Coordinates of C-alpha atoms and ligand atoms in Angstrom, one line a residue:
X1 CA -32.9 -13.5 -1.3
X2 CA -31.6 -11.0 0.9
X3 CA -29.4 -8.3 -0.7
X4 CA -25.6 -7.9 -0.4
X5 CA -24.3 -6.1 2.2
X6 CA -22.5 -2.9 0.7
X7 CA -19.0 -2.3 2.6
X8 CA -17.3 1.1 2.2
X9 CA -13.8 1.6 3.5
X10 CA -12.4 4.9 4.3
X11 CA -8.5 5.3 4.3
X12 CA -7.0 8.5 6.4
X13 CA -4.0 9.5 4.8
X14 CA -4.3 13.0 5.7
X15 CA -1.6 13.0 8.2
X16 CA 1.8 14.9 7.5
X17 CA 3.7 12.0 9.3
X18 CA 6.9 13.9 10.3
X19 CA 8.7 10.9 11.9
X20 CA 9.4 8.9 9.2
X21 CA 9.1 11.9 6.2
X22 CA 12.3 12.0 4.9
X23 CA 14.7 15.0 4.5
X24 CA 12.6 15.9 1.3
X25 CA 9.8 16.2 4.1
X26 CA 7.4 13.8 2.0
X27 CA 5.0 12.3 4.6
X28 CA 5.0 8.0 5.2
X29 CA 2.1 7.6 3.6
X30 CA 3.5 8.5 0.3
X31 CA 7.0 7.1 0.5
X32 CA 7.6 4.6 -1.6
X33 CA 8.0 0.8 -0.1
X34 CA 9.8 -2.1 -2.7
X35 CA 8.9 0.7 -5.6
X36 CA 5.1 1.7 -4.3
X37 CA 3.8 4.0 -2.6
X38 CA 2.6 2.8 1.0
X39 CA -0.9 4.1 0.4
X40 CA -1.0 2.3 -2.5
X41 CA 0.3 -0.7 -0.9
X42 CA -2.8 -0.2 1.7
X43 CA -5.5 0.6 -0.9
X44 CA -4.3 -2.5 -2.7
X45 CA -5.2 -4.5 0.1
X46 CA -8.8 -3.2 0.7
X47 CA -9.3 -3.4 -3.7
X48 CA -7.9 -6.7 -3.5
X49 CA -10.6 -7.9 -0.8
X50 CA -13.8 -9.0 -2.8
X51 CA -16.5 -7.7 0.1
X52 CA -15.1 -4.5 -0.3
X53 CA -17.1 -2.2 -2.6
X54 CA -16.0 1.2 -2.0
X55 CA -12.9 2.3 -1.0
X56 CA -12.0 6.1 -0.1
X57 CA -8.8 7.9 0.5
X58 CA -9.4 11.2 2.9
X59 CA -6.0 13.4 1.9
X60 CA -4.8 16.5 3.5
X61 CA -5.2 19.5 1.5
X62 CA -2.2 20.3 0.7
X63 CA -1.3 16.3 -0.9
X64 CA -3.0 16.1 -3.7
X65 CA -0.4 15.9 -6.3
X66 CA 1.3 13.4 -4.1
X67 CA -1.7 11.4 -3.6
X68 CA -2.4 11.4 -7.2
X69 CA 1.1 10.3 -8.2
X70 CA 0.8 7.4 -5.9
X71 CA -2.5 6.2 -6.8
X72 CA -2.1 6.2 -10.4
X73 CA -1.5 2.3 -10.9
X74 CA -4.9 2.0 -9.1
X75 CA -6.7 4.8 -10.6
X76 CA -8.8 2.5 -13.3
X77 CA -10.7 0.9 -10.4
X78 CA -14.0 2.2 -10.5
X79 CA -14.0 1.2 -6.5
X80 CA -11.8 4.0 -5.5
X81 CA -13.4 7.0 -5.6
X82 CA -12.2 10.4 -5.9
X83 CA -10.1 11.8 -2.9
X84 CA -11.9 13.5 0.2
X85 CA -10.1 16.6 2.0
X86 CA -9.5 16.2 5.3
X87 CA -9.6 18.5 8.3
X88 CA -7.0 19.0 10.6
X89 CA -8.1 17.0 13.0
X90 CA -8.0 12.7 12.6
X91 CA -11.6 13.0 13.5
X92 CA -12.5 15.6 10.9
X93 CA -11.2 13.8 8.4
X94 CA -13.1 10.4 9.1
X95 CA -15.9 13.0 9.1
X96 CA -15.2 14.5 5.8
X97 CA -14.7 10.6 4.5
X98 CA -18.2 9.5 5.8
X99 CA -19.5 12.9 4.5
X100 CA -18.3 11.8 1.0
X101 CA -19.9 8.6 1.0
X102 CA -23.6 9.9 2.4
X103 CA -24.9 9.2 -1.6
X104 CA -23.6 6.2 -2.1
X105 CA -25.0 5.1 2.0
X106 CA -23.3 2.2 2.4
X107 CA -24.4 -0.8 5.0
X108 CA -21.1 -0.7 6.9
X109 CA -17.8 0.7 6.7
X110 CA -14.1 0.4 8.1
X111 CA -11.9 3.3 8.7
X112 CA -7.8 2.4 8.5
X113 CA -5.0 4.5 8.7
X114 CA -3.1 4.7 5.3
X115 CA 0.2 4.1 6.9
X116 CA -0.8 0.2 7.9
X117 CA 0.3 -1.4 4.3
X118 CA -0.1 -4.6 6.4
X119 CA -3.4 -5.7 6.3
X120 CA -4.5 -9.0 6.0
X121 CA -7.6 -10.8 3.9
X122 CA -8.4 -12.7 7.3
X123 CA -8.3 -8.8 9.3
X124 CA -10.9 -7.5 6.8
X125 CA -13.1 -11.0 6.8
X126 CA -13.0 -10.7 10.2
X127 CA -14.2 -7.4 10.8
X128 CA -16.9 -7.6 8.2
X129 CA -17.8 -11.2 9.8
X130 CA -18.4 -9.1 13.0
X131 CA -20.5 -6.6 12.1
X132 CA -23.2 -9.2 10.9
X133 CA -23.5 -9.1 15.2
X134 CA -22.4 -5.8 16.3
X135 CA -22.5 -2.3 15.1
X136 CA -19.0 -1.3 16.2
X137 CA -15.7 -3.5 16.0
X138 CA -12.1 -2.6 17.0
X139 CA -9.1 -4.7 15.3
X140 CA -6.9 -5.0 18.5
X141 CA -4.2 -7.6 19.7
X142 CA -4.2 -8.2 23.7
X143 CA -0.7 -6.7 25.2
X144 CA 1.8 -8.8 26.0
X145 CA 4.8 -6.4 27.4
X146 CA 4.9 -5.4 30.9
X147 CA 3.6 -1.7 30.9
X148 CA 5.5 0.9 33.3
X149 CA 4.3 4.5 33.5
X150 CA 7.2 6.9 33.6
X151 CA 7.7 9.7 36.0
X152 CA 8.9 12.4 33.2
X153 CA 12.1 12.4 34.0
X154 CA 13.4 9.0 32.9
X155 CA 12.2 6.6 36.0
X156 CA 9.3 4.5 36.8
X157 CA 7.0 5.4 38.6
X158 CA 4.9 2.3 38.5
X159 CA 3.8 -1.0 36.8
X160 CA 0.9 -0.7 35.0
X161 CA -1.2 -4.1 35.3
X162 CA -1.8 -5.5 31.5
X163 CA -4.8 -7.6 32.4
X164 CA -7.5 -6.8 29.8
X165 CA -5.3 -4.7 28.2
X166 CA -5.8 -4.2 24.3
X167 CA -2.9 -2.4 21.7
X168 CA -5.6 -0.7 19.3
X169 CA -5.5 -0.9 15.2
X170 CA -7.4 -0.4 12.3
X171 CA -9.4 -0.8 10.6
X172 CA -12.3 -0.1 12.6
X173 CA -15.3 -1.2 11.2
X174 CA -18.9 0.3 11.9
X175 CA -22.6 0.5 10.6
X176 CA -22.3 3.5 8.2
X177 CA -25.6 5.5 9.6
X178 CA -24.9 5.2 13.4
X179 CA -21.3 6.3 13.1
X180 CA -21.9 8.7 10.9
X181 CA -24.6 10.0 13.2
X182 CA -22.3 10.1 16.2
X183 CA -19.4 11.9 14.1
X184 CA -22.2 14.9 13.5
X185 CA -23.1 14.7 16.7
X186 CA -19.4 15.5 18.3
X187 CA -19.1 17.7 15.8
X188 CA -22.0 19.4 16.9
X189 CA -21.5 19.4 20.4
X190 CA -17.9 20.7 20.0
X191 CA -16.2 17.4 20.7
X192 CA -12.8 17.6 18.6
X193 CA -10.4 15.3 20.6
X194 CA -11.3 11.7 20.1
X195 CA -7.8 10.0 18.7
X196 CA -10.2 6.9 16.8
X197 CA -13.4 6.3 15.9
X198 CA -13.9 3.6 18.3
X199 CA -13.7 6.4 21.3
X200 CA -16.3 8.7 19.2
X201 CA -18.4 5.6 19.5
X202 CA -18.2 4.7 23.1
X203 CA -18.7 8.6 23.6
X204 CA -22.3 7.6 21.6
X205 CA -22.9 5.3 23.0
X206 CA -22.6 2.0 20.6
X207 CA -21.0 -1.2 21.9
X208 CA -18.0 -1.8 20.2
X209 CA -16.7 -5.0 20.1
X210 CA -13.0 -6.8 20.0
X211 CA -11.8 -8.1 16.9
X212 CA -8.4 -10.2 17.1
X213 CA -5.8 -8.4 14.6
X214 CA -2.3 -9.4 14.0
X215 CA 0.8 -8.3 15.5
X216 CA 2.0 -7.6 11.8
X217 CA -0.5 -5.2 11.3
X218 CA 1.9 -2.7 12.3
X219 CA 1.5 1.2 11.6
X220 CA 4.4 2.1 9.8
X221 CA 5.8 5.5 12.1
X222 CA 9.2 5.6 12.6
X223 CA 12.4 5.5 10.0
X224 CA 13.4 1.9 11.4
X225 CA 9.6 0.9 10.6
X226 CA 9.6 1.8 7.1
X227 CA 13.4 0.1 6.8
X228 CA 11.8 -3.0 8.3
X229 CA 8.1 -2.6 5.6
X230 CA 10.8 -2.4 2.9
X231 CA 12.7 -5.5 3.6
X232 CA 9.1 -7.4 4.4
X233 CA 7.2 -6.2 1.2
X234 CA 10.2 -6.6 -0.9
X235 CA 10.2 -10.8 0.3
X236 CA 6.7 -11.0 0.0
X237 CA 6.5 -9.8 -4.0
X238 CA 9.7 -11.8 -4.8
X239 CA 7.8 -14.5 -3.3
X240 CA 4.6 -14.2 -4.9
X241 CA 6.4 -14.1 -8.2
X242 CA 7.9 -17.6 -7.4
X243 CA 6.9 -19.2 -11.2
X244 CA 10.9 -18.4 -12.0
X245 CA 11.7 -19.3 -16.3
X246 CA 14.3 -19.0 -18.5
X247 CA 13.6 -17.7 -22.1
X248 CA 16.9 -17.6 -25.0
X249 CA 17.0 -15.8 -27.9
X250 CA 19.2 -15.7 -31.1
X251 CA 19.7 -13.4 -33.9
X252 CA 21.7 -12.9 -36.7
X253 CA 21.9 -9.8 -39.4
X254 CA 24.3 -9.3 -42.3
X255 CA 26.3 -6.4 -43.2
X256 CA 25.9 -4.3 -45.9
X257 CA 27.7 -0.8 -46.9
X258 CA 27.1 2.0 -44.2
X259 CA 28.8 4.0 -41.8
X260 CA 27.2 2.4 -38.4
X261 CA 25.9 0.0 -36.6
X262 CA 22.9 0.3 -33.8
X263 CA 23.9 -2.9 -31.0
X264 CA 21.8 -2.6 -27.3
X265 CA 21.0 0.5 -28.6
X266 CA 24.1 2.1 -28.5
X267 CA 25.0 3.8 -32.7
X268 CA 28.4 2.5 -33.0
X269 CA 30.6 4.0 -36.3
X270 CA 31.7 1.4 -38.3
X271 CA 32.6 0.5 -41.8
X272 CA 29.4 -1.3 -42.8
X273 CA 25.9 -1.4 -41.5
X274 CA 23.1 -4.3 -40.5
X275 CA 21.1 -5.1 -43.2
X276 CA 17.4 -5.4 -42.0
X277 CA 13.7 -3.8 -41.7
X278 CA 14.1 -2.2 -38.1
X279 CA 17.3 -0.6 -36.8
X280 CA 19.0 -4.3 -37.3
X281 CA 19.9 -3.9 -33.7
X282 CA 20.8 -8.0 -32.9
X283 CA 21.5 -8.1 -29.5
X284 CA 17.9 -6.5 -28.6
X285 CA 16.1 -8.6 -31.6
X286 CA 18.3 -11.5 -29.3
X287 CA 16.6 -10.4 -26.1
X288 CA 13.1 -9.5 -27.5
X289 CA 13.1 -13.5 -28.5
X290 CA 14.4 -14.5 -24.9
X291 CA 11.5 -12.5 -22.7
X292 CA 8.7 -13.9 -25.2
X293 CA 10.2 -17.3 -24.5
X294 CA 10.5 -16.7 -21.1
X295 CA 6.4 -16.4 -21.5
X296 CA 6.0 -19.1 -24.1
X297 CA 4.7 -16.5 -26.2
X298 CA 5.7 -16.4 -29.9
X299 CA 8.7 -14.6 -31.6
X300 CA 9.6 -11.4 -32.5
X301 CA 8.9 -12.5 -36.1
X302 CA 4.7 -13.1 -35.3
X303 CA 4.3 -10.1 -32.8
X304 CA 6.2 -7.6 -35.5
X305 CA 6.1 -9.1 -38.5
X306 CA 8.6 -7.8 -41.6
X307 CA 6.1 -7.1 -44.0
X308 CA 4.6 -4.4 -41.8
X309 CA 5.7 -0.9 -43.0
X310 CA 4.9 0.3 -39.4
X311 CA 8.4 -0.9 -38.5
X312 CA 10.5 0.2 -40.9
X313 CA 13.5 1.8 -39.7
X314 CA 11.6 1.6 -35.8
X315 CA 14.2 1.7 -32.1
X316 CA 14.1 -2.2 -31.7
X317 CA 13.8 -0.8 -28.1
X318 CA 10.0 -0.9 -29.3
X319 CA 10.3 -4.7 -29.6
X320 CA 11.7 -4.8 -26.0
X321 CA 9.1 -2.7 -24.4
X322 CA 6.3 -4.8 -26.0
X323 CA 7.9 -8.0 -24.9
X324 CA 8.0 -6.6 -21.2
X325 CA 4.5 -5.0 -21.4
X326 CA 3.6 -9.1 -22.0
X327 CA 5.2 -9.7 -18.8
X328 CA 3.5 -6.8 -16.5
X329 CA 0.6 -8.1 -18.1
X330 CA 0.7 -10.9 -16.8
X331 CA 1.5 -9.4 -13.3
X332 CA 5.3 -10.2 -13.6
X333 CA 8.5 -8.6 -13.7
X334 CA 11.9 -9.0 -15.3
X335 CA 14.2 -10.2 -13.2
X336 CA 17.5 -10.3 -15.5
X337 CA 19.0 -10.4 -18.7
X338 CA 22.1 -11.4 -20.8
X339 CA 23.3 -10.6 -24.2
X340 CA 26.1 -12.0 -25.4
X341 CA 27.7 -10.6 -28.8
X342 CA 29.3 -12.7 -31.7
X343 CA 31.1 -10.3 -33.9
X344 CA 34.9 -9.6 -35.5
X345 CA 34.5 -5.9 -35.5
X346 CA 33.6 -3.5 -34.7
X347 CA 35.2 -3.6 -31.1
X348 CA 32.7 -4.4 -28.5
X349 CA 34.5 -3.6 -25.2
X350 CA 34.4 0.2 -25.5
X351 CA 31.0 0.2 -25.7
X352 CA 29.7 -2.3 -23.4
X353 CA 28.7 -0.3 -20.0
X354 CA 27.0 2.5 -22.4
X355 CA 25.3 -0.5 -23.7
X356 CA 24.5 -1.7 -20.3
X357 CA 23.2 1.1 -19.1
X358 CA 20.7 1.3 -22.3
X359 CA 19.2 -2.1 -21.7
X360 CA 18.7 -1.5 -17.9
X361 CA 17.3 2.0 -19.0
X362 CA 14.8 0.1 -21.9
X363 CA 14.2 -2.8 -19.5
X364 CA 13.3 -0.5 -16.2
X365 CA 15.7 -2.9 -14.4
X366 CA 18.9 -1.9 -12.5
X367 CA 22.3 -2.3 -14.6
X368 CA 23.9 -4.7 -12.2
X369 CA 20.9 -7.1 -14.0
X370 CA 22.1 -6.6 -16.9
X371 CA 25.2 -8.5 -18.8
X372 CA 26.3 -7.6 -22.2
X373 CA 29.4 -9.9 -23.3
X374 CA 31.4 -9.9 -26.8
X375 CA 33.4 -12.8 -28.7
X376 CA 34.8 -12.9 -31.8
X377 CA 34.1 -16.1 -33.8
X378 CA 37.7 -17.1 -34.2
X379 CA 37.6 -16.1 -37.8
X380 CA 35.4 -19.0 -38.0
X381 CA 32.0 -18.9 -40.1
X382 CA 30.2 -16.5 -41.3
X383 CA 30.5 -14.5 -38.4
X384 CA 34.3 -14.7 -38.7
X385 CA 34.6 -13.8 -42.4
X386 CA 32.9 -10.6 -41.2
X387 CA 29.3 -11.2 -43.1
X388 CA 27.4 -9.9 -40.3
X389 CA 26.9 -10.3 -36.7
X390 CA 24.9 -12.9 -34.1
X391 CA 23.7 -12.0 -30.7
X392 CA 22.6 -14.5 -28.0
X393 CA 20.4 -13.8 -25.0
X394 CA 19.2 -15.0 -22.2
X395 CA 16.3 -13.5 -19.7
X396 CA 15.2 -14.6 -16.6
X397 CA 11.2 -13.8 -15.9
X398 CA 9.5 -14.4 -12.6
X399 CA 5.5 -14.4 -12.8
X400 CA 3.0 -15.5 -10.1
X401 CA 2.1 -18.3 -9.1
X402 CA -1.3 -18.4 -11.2
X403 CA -0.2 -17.9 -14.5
X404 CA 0.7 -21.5 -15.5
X405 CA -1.8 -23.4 -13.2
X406 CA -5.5 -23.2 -12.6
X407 CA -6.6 -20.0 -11.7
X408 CA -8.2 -21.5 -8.1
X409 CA -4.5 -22.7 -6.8
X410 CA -3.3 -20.3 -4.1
X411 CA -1.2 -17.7 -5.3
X412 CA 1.6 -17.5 -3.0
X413 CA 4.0 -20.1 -2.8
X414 CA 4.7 -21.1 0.7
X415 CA 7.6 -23.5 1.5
X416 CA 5.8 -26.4 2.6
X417 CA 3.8 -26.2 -0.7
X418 CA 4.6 -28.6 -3.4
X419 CA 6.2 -27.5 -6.7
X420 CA 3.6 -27.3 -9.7
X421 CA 3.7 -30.2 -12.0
X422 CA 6.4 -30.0 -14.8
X423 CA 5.6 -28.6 -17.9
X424 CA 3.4 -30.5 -20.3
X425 CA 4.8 -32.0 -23.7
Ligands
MG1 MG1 16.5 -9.5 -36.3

């Protein structure tokens, strides 16, 4: 059986991007896009592709601690390898990147600029698909606007005819040896001024063929494109994360002599304290029970049982935190929450945005997520003859797709898709 073919990908990011840096002159590749950076975004797409076995990220010099904040989700892969430097050319950099994979000498491999987050599956099965036939590919779309040269000052000079005309993008894919042959070679013979490495092959030599990209394959350059990334990306996860549930939670904690309470996190003076093994803070015991609900996932009770010593006197933020780690474990976020207080006193009202502001600071969401409501009971119950307090919450999770249904179904929802079946039992 013949062996696989090994495919290395090389990501340049060693540009300093100036048009869309912002005023804290960070350079596009490194800004962050719906909360990641957009090399991350890109790398993701190559590490998500499963012919891919190598990906490498060529960095300017200068970068590094940039490039290593942004890559630290991805950094357990064993497939991305440590960072090249670039040079300061586009083409030295490629060169550097196919220098740093000369061990590993891998059958083919596809350079793509760092700044094109866009990249689809069917661009990469493509290109790979075509270098079974050819030794050189270009990801291109054919142009479809007019194309007028200007005159330098403002006019046309003439209409340029777009017959046969191709916008270029990346990746470009190659056999590994040939192109990195014809890198030394330029290199060698002085040649510093190819833009891509599609002209450094033509210049030795190798046929490169057209592969059909995708007009959304954009490269992210100017402030209006990473505007228009952010709105795209930020659709595309809350899509993904279409599987939308509803966990509630209650608690309930009796008083007992003291001089505070601890509610959302928030130490509030009072004239009595919560009896219980933690802090006794109800509202986030409440919550804790609402996200692990949310993931069908036990209680509070069975992930942090009483009788261990270990929480004793613990933040109940812990509990929180652990019930959200569930949730990013299972490649989903926390979309909103909602506590609502039962209590006579003490007096929730001065307290509640400080309160707010804790949960959305313990959840990682935004505050206007978060709701944090007080009652009395009326005088009613236990509640209103002042024996303790109750909390009630409510959180809204969003996972993928997957989670609930066999791991083959797609994991996007598309519109025209039909809804999962309902719950069992
Ligand atoms: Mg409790």
């Amino acid at each position: 059986m013949e062996t696989r073919v090994r495919v290395a990908a090389i990501v340049v990011a060693g540009g300093t991007g100036t048009r869309a840096a912002g005023a804290d002159g960070v350079p596009k590749q490194y800004r962050a896009v719906a909360g990641r950076a957009i090399l991350a975004h890109t790398l993701g797409r190559f590490l998500d592709h499963p012919e891919i076995d190598f990906v490498i990220t060529v960095i300017h010099p200068d970068h590094r601690d940039l490039h290593d904040a942004a890559v630290a989700e991805l950094s357990g892969d064993p497939r991305l390898l440590a960072p090249a430097v670039g040079g300061a050319t586009r083409q030295a950099s490629v060169r550097a990147g196919l220098a740093a994979l000369a061990a590993l000498d891998p059958d083919l491999v596809l350079v793509h600029d760092a700044a094109r987050p866009f990249v689809s599956a069917a661009i990469l099965d493509r290109t790979v698909a075509a270098l079974a036939e050819s030794e050189a590919v270009l990801v291109a779309v054919p142009v479809v606007d007019t194309l007028k040269r200007a005159d330098g000052e403002g006019r046309v000079a003439d209409t340029v005819s777009r017959e046969r005309m191709w916008a270029a993008q990346t990746p470009q894919g190659f056999r590994y040896r040939p192109l990195a042959a014809a890198h030394a070679r330029a290199a060698a013979e002085g040649r510093d001024d190819f833009t891509d490495d599609s002209a450094v092959a033509e210049w030795a030599g190798l046929s490169v063929r057209l592969v059909e990209g995708e007009r959304a394959n954009v490269k992210i350059t100017t402030a209006e494109d990473l505007a228009a990334a952010e709105e795209r990306m930020t659709i595309e996860r809350f899509a993904r994360l279409c599987d939308v549930r509803v966990g509630t939670g209650y608690d309930v904690h009796a008083f007992e002599p003291g001089d505070h309470v601890t509610l959302c996190g928030v130490k509030i003076p009072h004239s009595a304290r919560l009896n219980g093994h933690s802090d006794a803070d109800v509202p986030l015991h409440a919550l804790t029970d609402a996200i692990l609900g949310a993931l069908g996932d036990g209680d509070i009770g069975a992930h942090f049982p009483p009788s261990d010593m270990r929480w004793r006197g613990c933040d109940s933020a812990v509990f929180v935190r652990d019930a959200i780690r569930r949730v990013k474990e299972r490649g989903g976020m926390l979309a909103h929450v909602d506590i609502t207080l039962v209590a006579e006193a003490p007096k929730i009202g001065p307290h509640r945005e400080v309160m707010r502001s804790r949960v959305a600071e313990i959840c990682e969401i935004s505050v206007d997520r978060v709701g944090v409501k007080a009652t009395t009971n009326e005088k009613l119950g236990f509640v209103g003859r002042r024996e303790g307090i109750a909390a009630l919450a409510t959180a809204t999770v969003r996972l993928p797709f997957s989670s609930t249904e066999s791991p083959e179904r797609e994991r996007t929802c598309s519109d025209s898709q039909p809804m999962p079946a309902g719950p069992r039992g």
